[in-house]
PDB file of C-alpha atoms in Angstrom:
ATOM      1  CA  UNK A 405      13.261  28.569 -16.159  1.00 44.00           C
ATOM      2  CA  UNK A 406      11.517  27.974 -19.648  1.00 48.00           C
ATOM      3  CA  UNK A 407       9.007  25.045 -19.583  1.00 52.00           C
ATOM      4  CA  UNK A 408      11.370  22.830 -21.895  1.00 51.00           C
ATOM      5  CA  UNK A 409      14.814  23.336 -20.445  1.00 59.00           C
ATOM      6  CA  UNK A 410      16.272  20.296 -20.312  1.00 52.00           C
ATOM      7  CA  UNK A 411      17.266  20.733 -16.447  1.00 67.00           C
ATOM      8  CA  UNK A 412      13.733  19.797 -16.127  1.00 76.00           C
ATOM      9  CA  UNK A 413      13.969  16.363 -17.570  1.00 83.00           C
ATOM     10  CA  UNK A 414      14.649  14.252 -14.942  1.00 91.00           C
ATOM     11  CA  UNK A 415      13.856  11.697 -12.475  1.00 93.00           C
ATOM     12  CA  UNK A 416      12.582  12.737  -8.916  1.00 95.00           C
ATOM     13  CA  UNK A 417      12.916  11.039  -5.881  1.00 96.00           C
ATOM     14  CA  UNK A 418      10.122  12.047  -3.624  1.00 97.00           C
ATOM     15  CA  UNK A 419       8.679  11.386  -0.197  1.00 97.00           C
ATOM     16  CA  UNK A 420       4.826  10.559  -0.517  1.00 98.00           C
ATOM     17  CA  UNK A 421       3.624  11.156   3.145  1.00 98.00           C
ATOM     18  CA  UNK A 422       0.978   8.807   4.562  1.00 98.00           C
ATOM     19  CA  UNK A 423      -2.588  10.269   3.632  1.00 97.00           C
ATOM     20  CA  UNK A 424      -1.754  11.790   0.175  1.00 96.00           C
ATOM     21  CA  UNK A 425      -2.405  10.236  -3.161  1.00 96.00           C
ATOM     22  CA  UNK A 426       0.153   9.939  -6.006  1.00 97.00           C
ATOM     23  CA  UNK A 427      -1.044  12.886  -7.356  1.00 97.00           C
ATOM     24  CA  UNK A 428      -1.513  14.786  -4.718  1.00 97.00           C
ATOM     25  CA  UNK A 429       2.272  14.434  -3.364  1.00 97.00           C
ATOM     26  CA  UNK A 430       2.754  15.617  -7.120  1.00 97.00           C
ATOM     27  CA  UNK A 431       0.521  18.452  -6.750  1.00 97.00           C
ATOM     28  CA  UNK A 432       2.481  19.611  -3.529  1.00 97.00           C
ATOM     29  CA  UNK A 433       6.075  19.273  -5.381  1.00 96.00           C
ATOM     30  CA  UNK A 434       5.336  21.178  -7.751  1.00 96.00           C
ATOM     31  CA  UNK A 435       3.948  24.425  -5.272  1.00 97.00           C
ATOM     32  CA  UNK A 436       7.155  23.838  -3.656  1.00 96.00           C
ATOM     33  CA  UNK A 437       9.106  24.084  -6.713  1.00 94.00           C
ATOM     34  CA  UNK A 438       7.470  26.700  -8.688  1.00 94.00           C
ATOM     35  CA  UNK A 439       9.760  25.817 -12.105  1.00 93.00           C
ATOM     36  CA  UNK A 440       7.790  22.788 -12.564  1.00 94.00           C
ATOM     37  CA  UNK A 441       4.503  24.031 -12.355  1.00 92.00           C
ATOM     38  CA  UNK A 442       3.842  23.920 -15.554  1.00 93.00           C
ATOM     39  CA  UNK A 443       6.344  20.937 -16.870  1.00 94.00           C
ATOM     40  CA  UNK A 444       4.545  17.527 -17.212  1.00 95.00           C
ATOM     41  CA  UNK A 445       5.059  15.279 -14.596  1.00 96.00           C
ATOM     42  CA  UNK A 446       4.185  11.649 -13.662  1.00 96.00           C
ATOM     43  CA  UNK A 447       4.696   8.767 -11.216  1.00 96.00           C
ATOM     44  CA  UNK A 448       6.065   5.824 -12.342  1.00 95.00           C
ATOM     45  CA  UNK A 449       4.605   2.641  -9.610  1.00 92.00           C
ATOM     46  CA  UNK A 450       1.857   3.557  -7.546  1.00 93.00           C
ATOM     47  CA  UNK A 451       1.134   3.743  -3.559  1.00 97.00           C
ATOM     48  CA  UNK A 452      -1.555   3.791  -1.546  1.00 96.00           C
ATOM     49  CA  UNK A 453      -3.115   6.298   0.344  1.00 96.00           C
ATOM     50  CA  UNK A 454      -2.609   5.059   3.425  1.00 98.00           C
ATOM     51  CA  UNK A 455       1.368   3.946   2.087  1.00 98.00           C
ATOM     52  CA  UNK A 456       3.765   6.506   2.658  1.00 98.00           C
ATOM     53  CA  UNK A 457       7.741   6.142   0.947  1.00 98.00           C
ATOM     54  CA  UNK A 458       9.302   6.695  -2.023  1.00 98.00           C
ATOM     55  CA  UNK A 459       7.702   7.628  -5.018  1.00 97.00           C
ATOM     56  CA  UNK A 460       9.575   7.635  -8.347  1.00 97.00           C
ATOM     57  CA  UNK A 461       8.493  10.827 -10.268  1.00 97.00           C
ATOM     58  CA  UNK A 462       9.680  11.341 -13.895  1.00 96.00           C
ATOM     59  CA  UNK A 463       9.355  15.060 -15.185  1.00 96.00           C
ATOM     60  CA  UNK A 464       9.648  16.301 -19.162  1.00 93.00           C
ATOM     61  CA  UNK A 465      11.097  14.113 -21.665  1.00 93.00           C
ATOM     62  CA  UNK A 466      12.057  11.511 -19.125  1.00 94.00           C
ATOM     63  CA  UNK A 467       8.201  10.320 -19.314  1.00 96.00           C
ATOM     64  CA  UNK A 468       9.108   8.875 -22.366  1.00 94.00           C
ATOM     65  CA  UNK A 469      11.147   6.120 -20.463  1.00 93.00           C
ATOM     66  CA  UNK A 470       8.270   5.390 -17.956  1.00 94.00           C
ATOM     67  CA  UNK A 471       8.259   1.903 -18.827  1.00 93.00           C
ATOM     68  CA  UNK A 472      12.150   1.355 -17.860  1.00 93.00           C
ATOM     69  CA  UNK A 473      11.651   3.253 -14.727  1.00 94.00           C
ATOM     70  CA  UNK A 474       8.555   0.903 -13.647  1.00 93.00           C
ATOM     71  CA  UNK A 475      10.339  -2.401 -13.989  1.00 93.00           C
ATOM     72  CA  UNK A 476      13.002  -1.599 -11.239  1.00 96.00           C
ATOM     73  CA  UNK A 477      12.131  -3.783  -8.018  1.00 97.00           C
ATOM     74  CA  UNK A 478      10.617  -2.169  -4.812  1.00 98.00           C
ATOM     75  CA  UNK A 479      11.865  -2.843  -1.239  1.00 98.00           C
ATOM     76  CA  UNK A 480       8.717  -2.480   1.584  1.00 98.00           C
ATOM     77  CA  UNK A 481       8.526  -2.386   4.967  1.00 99.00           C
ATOM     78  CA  UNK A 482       5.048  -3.422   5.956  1.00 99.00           C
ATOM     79  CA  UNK A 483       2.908  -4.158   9.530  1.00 99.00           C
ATOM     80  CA  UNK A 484       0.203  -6.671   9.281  1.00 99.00           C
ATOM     81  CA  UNK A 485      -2.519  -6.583  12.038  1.00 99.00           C
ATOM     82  CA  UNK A 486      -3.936  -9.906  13.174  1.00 99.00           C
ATOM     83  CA  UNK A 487      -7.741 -10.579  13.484  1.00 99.00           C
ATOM     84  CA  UNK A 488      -8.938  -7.739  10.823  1.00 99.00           C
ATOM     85  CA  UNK A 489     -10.036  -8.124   7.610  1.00 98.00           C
ATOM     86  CA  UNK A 490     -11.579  -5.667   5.302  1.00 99.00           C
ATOM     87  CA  UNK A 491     -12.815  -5.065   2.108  1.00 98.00           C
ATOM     88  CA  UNK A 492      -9.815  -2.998   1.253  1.00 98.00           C
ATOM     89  CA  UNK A 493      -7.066  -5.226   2.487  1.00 99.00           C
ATOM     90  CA  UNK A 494      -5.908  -1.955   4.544  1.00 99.00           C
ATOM     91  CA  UNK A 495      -6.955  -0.024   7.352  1.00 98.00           C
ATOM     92  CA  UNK A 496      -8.842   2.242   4.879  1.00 98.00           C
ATOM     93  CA  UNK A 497     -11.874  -0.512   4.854  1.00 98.00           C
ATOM     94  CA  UNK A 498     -14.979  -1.606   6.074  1.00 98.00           C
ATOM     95  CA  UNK A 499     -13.232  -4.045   9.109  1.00 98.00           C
ATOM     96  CA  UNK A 500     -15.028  -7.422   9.955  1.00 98.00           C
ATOM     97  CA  UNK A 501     -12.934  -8.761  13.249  1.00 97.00           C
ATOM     98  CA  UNK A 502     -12.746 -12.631  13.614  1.00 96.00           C
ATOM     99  CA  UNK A 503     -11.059 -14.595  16.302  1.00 96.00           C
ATOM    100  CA  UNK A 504      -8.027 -16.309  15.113  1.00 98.00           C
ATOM    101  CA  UNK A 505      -5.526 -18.869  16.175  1.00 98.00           C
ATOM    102  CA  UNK A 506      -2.175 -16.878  15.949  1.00 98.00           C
ATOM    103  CA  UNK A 507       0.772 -18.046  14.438  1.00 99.00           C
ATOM    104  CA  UNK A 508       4.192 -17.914  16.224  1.00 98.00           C
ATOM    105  CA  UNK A 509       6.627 -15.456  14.828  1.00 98.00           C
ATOM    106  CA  UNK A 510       8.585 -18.542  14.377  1.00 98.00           C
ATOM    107  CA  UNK A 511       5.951 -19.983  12.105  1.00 98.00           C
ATOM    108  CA  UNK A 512       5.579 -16.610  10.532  1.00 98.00           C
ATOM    109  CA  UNK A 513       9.637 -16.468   9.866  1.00 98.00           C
ATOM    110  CA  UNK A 514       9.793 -20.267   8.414  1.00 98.00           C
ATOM    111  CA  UNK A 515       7.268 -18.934   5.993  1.00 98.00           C
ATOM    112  CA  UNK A 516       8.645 -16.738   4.848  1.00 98.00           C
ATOM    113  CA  UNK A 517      11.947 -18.547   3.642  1.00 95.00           C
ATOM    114  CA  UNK A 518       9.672 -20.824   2.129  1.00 94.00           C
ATOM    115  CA  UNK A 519       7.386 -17.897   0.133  1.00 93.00           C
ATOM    116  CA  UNK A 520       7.330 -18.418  -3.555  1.00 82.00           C
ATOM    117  CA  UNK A 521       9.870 -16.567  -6.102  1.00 94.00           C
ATOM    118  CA  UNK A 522       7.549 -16.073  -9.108  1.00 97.00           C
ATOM    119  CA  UNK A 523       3.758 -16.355  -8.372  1.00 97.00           C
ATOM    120  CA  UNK A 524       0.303 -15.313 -10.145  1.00 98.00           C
ATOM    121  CA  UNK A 525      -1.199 -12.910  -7.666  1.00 98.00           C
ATOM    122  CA  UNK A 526      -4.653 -11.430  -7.555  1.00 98.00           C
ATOM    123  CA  UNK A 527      -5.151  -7.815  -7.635  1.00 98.00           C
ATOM    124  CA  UNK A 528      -6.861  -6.688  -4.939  1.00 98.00           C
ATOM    125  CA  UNK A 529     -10.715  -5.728  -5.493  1.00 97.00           C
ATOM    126  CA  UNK A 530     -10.087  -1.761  -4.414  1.00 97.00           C
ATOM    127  CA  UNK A 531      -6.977  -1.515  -7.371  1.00 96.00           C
ATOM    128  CA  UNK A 532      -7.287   0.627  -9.972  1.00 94.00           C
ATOM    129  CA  UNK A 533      -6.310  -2.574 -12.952  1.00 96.00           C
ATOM    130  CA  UNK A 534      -8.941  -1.770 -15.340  1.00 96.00           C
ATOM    131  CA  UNK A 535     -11.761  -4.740 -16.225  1.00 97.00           C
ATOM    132  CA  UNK A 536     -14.312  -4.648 -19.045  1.00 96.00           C
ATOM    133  CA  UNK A 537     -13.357  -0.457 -19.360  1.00 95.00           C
ATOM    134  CA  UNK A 538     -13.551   0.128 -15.472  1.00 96.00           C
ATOM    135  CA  UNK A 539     -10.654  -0.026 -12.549  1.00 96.00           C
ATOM    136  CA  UNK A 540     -11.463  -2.799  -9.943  1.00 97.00           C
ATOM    137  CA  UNK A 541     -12.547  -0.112  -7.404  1.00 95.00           C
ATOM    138  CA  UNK A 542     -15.259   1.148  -9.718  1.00 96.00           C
ATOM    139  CA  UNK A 543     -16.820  -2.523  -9.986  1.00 97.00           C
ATOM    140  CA  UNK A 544     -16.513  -2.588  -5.828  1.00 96.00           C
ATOM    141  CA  UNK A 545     -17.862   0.533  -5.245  1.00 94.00           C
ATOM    142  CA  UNK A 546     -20.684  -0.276  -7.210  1.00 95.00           C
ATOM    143  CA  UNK A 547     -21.623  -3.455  -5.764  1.00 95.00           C
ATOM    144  CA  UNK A 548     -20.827  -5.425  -8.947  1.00 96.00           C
ATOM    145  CA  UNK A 549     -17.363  -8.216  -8.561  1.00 96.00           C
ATOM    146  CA  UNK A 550     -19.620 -11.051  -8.909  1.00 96.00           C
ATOM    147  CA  UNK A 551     -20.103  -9.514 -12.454  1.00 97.00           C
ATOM    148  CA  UNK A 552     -16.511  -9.880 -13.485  1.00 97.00           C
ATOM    149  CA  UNK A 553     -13.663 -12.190 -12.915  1.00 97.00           C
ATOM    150  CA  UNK A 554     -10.520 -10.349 -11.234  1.00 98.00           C
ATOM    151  CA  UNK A 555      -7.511 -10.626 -12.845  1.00 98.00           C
ATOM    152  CA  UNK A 556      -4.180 -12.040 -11.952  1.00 98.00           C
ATOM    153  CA  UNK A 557      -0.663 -11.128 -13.271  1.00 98.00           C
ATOM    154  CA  UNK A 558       2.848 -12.747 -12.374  1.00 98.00           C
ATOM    155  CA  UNK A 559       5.553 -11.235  -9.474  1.00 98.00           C
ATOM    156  CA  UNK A 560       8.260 -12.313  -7.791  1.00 98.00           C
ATOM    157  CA  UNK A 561       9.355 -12.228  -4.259  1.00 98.00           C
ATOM    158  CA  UNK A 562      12.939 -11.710  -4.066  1.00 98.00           C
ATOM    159  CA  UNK A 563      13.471 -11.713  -0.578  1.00 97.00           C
ATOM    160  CA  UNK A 564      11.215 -10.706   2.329  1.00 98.00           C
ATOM    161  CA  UNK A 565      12.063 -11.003   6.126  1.00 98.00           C
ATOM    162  CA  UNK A 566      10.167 -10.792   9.563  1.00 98.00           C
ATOM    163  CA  UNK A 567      11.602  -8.248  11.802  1.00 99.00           C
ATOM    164  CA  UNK A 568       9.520  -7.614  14.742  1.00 99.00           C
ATOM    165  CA  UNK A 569       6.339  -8.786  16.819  1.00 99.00           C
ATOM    166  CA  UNK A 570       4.239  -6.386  19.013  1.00 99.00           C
ATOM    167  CA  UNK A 571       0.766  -6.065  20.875  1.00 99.00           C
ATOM    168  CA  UNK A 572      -1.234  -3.032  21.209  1.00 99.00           C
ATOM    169  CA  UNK A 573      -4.188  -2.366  23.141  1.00 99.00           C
ATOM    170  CA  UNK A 574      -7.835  -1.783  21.425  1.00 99.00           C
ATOM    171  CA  UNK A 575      -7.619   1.916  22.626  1.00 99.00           C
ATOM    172  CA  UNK A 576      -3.981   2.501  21.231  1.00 99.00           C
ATOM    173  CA  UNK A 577      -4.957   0.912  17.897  1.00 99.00           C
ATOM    174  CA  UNK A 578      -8.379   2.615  17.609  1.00 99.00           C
ATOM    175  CA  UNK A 579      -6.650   6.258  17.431  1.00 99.00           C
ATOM    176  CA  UNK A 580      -4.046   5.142  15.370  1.00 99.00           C
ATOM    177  CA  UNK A 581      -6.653   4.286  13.080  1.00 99.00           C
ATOM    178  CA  UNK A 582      -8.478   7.261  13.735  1.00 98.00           C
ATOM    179  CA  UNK A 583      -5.420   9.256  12.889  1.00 98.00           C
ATOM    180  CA  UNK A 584      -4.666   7.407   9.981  1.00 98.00           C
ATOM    181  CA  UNK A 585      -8.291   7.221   8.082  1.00 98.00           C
ATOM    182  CA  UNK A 586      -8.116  11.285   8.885  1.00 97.00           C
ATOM    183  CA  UNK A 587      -4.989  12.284   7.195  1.00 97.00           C
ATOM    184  CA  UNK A 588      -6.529  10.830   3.130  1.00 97.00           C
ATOM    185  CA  UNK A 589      -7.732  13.628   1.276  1.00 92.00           C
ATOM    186  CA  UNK A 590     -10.961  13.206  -0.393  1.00 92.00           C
ATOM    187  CA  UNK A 591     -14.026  10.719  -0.855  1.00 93.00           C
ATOM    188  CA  UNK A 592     -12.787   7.050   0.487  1.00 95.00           C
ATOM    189  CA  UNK A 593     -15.933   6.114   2.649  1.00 97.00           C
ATOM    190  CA  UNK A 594     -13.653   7.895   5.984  1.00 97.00           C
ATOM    191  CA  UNK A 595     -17.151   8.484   7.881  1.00 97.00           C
ATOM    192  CA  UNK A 596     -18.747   4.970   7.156  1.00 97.00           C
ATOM    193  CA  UNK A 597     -15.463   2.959   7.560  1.00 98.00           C
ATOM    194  CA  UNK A 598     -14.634   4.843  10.962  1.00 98.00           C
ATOM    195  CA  UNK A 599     -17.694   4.054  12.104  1.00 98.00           C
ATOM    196  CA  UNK A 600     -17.287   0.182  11.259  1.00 98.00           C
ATOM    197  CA  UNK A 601     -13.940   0.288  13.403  1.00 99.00           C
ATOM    198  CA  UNK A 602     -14.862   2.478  16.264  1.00 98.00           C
ATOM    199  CA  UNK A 603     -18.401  -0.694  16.795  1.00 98.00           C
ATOM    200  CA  UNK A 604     -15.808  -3.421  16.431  1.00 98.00           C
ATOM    201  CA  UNK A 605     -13.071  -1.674  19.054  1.00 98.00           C
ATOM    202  CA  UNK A 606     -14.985   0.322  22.119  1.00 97.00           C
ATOM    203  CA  UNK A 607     -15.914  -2.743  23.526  1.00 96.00           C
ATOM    204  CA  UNK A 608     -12.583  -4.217  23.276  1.00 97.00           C
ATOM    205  CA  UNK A 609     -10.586  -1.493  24.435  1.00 98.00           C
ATOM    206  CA  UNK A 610      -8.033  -3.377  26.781  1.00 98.00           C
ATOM    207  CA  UNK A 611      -8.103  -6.610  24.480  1.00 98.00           C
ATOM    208  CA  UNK A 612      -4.567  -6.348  22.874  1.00 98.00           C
ATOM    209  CA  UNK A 613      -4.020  -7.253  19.439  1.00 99.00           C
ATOM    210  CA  UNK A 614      -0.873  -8.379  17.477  1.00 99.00           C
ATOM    211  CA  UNK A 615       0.826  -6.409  14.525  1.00 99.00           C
ATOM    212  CA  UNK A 616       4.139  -8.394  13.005  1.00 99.00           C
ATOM    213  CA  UNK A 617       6.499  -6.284  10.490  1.00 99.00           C
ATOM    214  CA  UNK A 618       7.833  -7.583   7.835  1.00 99.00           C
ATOM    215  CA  UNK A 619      10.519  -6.709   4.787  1.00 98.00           C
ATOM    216  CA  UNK A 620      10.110  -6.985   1.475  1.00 98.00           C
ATOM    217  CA  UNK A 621      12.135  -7.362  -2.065  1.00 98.00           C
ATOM    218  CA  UNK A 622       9.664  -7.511  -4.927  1.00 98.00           C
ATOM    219  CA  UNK A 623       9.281  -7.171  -8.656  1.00 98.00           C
ATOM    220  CA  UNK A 624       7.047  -4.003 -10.059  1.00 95.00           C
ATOM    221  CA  UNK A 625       2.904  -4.575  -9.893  1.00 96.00           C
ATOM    222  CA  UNK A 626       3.241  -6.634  -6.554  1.00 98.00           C
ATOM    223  CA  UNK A 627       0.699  -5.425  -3.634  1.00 98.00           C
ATOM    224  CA  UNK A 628       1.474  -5.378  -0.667  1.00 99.00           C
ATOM    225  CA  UNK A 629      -2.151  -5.781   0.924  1.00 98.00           C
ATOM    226  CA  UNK A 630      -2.935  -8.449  -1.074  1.00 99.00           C
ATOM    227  CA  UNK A 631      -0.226 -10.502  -0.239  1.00 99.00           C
ATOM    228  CA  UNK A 632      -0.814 -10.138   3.296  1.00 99.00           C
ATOM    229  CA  UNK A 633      -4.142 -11.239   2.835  1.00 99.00           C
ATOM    230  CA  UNK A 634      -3.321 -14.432   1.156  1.00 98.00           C
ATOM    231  CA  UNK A 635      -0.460 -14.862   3.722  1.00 98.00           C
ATOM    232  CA  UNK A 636      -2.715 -15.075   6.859  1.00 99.00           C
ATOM    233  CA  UNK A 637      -4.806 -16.960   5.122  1.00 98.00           C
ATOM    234  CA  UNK A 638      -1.881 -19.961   4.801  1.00 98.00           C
ATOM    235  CA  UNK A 639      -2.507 -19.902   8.414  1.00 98.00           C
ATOM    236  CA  UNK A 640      -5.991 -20.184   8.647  1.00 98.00           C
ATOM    237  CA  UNK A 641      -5.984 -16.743  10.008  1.00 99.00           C
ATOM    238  CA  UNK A 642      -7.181 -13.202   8.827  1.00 99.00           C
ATOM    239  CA  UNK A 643      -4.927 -10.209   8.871  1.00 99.00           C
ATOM    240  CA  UNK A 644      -4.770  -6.688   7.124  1.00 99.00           C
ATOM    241  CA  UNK A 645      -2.280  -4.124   6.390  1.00 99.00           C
ATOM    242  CA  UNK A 646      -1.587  -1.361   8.713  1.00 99.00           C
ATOM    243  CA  UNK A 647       1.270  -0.037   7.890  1.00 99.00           C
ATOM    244  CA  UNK A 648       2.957   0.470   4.544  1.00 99.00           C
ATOM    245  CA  UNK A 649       6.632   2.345   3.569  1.00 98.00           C
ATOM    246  CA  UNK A 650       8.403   1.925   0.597  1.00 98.00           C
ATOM    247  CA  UNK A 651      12.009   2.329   1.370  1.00 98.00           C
ATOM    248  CA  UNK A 652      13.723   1.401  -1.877  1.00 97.00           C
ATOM    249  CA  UNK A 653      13.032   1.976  -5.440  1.00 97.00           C
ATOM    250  CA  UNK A 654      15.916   0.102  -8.042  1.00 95.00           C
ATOM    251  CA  UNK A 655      18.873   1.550  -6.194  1.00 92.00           C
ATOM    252  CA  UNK A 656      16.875   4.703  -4.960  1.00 88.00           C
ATOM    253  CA  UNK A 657      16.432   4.414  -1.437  1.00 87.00           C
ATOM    254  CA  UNK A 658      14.903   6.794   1.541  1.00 78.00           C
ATOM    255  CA  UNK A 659      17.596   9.966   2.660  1.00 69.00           C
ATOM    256  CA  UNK A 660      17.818  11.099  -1.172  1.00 69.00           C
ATOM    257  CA  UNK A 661      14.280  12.226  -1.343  1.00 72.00           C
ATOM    258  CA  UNK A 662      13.835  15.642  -2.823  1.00 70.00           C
TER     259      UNK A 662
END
């Protein structure tokens, strides 16, 4: 198929598995679909690493409507693990543990009827929103916040939900967070933030910890991580993400991946 057929302007619905970048699950469309190898592609809304879910993908002339693609609200379903904080707002940080008072998933569920609709929220310090000519993660990486002010923008919260409470044991968490730090690709600090977790959990092996999920309806640029941050903190607590899907994208939604 020639590189500007128009059957290769489109949208793409794809499945970005946990451990891959953006451009990575990119990368691996296109070797499974040899016609777009050389067609431009790009993502329209980010995810994490460590996120896994739908990822918009616009290929050929449909670029050029990017912007209307990035404006469609995101659905998430997210874990948050009590006690844990790190410099990342995700498992893929360097973890400080601190003891907590918990909140009842009660508590937790009257919150969130009560969560704000539209709200200025931070962007987390590992983000890529460019400051002074830099992304956030650059300044972080180097050492250097306190040099800058982070930004905030405006999202909304259209609806978000608490659906389950569970404990896991130290052991059961630490290889979960073994496996998960070892499926990214490339140079995220793996070997130093392993370490961090692996000191803060074999001596706590049978301690068991609490992870509540949660759903989410939310307007483009929202994070995730850094509203579970700010959420524990309205508890006097600490949390951090451990779990991120993206299950709906505008009226895309997981089972019509490609």
């Amino acid at each position: 198929m020639e590189k500007n057929s128009p059957e290769l302007n489109k949208a793409h619905l794809l499945y970005k598995k946990m451990g891959e970048t953006p451009n990575q699950c990119v990368m691996r469309f296109k070797r499974e679909n040899p016609d777009y190898s050389v067609v431009p592609m790009t993502y329209a809304g980010r995810l994490d690493p460590l996120a896994e879910g739908l990822l918009l993908v616009l290929s050929g002339d449909e670029i050029r409507d990017k912007e209307r693609y990035l404006d469609l609200k995101k659905t998430y379903e997210f874990q948050m693990l009590w006690g844990f904080e790190t410099d990342t707002l995700d498992v893929l940080g360097v973890v400080q543990g601190k003891e907590i008072s918990l909140p009842t998933s009660i508590e937790i569920k009257k919150a969130l009827e009560n969560v704000p609709g539209k709200f200025e929220q931070r962007y987390p310090a590992y983000s890529s929103k460019p400051v002074n000519g830099l992304p956030l993660l650059e300044w972080a990486r180097s050492g250097k916040l306190h040099e800058i002010e982070i930004p905030s923008h405006e999202v909304e919260i259209f609806e978000a939900t608490h659906i389950s409470r569970k404990t896991i044991l130290g052991s059961d968490l630490l290889n979960e967070v073994k496996t998960k730090i070892k499926s990214v690709i490339g140079d995220f600090r793996q070997k130093e933030i392993l370490n961090k977790w692996v000191e803060l959990l074999v001596n706590n092996m049978y301690k068991e910890y609490t992870i509540d999920e949660i759903s989410i309806t939310v307007s483009s640029g929202f994070y995730v991580r850094q509203f579970v941050s700010d959420f524990s903190k309205s508890f006097d607590a600490v949390a951090t993400t451990f779990y991120i899907k993206r299950t709906k994208i505008g009226e895309y939604e997981v089972g019509n991946t490609q």
